[in-house]
XYZ file of N, CA and C in Angstrom:
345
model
N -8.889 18.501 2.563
C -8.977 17.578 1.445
C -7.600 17.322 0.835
N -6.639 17.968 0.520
C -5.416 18.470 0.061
C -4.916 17.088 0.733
N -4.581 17.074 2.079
C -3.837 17.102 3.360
C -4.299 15.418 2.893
N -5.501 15.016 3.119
C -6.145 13.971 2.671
C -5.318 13.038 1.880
N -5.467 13.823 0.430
C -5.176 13.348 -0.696
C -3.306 12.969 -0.467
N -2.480 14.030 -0.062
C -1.420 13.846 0.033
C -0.826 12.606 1.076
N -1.816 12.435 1.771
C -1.575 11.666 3.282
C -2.047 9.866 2.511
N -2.684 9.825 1.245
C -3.271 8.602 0.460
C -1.832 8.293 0.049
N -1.974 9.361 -1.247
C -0.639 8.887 -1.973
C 0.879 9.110 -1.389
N 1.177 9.240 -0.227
C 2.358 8.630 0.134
C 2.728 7.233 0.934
N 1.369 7.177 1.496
C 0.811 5.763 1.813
C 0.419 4.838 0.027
N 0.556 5.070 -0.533
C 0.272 4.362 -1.604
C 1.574 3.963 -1.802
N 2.269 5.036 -2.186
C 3.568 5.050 -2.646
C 4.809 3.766 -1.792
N 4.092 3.796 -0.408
C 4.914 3.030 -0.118
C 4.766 1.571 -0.013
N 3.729 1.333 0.157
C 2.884 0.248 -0.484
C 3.380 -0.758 -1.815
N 3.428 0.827 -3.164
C 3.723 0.366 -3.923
C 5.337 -0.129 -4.126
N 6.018 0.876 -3.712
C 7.690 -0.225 -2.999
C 7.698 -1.418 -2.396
N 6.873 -1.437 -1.352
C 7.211 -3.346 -1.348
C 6.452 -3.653 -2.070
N 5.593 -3.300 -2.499
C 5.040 -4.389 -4.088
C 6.295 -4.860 -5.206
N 7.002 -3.633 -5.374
C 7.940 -4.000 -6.401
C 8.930 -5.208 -5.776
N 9.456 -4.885 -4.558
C 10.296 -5.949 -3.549
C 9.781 -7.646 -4.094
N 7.999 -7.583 -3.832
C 7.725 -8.859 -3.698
C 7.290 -9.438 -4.906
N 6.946 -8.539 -5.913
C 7.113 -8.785 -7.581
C 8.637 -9.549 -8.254
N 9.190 -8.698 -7.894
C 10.628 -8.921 -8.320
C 11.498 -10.340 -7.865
N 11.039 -10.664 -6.435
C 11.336 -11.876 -5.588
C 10.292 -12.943 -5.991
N 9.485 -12.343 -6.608
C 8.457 -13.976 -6.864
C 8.899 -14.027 -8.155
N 9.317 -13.197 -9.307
C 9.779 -13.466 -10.407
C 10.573 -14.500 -10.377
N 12.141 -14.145 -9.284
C 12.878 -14.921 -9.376
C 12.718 -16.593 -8.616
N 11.303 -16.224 -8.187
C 11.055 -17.987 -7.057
C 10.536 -18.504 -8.111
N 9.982 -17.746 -9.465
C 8.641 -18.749 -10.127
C 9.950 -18.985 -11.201
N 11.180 -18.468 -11.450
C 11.666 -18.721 -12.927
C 11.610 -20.143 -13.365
N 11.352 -20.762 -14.330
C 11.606 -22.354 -14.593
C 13.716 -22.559 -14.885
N 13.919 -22.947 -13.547
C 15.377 -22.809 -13.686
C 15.683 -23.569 -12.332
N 16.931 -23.888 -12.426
C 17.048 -24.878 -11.112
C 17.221 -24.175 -9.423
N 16.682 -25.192 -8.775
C 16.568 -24.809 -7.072
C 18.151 -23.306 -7.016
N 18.710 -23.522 -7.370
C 19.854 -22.159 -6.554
C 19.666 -21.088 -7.246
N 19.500 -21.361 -8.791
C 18.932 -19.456 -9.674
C 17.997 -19.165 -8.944
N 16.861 -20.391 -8.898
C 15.855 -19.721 -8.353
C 15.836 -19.001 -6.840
N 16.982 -19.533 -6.144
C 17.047 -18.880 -5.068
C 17.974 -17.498 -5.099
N 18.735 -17.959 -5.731
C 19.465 -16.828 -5.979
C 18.868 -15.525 -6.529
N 17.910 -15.223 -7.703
C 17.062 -14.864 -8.012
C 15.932 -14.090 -6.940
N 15.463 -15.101 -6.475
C 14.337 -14.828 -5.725
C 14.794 -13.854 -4.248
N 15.962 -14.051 -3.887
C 16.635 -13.126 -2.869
C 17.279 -11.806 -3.428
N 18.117 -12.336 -4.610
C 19.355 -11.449 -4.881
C 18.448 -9.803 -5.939
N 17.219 -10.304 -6.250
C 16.782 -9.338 -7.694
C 15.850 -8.640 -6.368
N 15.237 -8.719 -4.984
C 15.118 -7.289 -4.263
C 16.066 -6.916 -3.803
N 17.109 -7.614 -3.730
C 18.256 -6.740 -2.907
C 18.696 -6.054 -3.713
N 18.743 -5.965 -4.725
C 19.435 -4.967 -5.779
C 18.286 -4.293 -5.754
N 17.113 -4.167 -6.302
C 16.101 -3.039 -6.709
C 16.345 -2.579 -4.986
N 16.208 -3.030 -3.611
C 16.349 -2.138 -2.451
C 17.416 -1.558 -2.270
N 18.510 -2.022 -2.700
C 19.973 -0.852 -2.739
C 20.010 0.217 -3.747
N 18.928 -0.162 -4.869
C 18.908 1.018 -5.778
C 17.887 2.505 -5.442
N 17.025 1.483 -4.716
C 15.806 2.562 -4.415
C 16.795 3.635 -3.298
N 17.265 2.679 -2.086
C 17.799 3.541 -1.382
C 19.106 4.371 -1.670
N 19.799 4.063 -3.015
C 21.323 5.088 -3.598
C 20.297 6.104 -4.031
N 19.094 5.684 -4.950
C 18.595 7.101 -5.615
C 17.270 7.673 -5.099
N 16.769 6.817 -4.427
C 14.803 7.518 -4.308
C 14.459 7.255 -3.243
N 15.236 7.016 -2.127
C 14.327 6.915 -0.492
C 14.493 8.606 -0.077
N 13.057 9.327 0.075
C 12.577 9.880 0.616
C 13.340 10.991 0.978
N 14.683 11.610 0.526
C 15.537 12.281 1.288
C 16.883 12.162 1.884
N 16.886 11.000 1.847
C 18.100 10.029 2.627
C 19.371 9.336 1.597
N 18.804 9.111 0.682
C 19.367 9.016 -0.507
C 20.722 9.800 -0.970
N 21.751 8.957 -0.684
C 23.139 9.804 -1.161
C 23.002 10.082 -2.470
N 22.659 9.659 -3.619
C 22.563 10.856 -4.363
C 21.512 10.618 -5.088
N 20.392 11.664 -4.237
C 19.279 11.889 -4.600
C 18.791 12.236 -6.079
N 18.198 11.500 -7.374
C 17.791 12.226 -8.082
C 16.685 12.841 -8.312
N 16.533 14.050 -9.214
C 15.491 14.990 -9.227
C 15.245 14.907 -10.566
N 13.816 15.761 -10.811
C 13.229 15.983 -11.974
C 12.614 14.971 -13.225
N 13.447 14.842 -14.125
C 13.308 14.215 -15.357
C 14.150 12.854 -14.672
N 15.323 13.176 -13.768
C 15.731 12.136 -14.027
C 15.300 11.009 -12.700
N 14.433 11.647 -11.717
C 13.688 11.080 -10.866
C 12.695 9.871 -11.665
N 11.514 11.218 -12.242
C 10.663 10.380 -12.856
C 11.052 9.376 -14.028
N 12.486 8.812 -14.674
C 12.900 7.699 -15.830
C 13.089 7.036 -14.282
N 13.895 7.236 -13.568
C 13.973 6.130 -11.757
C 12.769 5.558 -11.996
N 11.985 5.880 -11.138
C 10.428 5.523 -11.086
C 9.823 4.622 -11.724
N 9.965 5.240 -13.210
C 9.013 4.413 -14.367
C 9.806 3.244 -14.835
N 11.147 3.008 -14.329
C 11.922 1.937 -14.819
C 11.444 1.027 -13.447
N 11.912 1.582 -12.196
C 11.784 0.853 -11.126
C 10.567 0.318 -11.166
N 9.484 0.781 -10.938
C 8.422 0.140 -10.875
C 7.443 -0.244 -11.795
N 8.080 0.248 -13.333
C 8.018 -0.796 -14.619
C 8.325 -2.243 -14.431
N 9.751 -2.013 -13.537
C 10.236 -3.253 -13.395
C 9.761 -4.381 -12.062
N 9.321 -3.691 -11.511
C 8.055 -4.349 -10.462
C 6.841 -4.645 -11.554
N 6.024 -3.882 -12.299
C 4.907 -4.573 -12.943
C 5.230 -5.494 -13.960
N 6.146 -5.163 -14.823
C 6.934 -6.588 -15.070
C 6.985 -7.839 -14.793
N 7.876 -7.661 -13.799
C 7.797 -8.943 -12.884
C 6.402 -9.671 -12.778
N 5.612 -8.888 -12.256
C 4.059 -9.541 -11.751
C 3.781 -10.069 -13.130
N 4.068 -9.723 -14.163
C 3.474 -10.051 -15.011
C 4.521 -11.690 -16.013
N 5.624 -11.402 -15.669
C 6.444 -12.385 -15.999
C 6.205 -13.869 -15.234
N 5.926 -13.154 -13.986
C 5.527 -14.635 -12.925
C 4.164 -15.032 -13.171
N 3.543 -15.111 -14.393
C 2.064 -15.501 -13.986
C 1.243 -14.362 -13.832
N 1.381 -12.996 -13.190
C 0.188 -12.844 -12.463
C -0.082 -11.546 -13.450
N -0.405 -11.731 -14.911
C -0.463 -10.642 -15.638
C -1.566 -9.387 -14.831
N -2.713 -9.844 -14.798
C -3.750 -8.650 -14.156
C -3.031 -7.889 -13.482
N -2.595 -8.750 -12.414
C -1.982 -7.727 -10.887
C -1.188 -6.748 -11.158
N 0.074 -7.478 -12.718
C 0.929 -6.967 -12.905
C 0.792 -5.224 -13.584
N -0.929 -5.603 -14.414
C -1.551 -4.554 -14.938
C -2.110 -3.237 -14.149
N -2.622 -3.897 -13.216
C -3.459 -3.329 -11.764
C -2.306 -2.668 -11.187
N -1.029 -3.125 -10.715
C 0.137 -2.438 -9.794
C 0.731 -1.464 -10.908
N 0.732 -1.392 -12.487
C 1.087 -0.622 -13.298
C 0.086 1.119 -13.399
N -1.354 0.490 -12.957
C -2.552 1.604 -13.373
C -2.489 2.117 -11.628
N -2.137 1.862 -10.942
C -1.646 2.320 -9.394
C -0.688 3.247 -8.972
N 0.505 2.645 -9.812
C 1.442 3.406 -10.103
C 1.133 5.232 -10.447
N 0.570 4.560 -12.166
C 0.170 6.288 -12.880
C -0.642 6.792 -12.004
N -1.505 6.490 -11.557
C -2.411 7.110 -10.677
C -1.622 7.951 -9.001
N -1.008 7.112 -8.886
C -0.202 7.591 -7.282
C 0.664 8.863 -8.102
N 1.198 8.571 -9.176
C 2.691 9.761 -9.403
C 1.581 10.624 -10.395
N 0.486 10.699 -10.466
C -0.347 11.974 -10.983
C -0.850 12.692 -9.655
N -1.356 11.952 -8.754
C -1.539 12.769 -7.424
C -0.446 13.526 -6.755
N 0.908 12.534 -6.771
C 1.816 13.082 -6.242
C 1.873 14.347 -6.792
N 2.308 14.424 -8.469
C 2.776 15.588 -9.001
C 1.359 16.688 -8.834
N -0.132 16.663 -8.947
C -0.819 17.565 -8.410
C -1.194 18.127 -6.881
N -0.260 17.505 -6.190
C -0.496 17.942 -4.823
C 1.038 18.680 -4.415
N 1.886 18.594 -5.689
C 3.488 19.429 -5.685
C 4.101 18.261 -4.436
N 4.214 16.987 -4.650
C 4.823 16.036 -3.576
C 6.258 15.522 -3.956
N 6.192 15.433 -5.481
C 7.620 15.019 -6.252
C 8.903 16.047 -6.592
């Protein structure tokens, strides 16, 4: 069951990373602003959240990995800033739904000792 549960929420978890990717990129496609912000935007705001995930929170690989307290402010900003987004572009529910996904994945994580 353990094995289960742990084998969900890291499959969630990653899930929920390109969610933030495609939150963040539709933010910048939906902004009311002209054809190049919006492109600019719509490319340039995952490439930054994916160079950030991978300086601080990919899995191990991460040159400088953070831990603890200062893992979990990573997290809740990063993928604050993914439900955000969903919610800036229109899509408030989803944005609500990918927020209550979130707490739910990093409460399993932390009871199965994964973080």
């Amino acid at each position: 069951m353990l094995t289960a549960v742990k084998g969900v929420a890291a499959g969630l978890m990653f899930l929920l990373e390109l969610g933030v990717l495609f939150s963040v990129g539709r933010w910048g496609f939906t902004l009311d602003a002209g054809i190049v912000v919006r492109i600019l935007l719509g490319l340039g705001t995952p490439a930054v959240f994916a160079t950030l995930w991978g300086l601080f929170a990919a899995g191990g690989k991460a040159p400088y990995q953070l831990h603890g307290l200062a893992r979990a402010a990573f997290e809740v900003v990063w993928f604050g800033g993914g439900a955000a987004a969903l919610a800036a572009s229109g899509m408030v529910t989803a944005g609500v739904v990918f927020a209550v996904l979130y707490v739910a994945d990093a409460v399993a994580r932390l009871l199965t000792h994964q973080v």
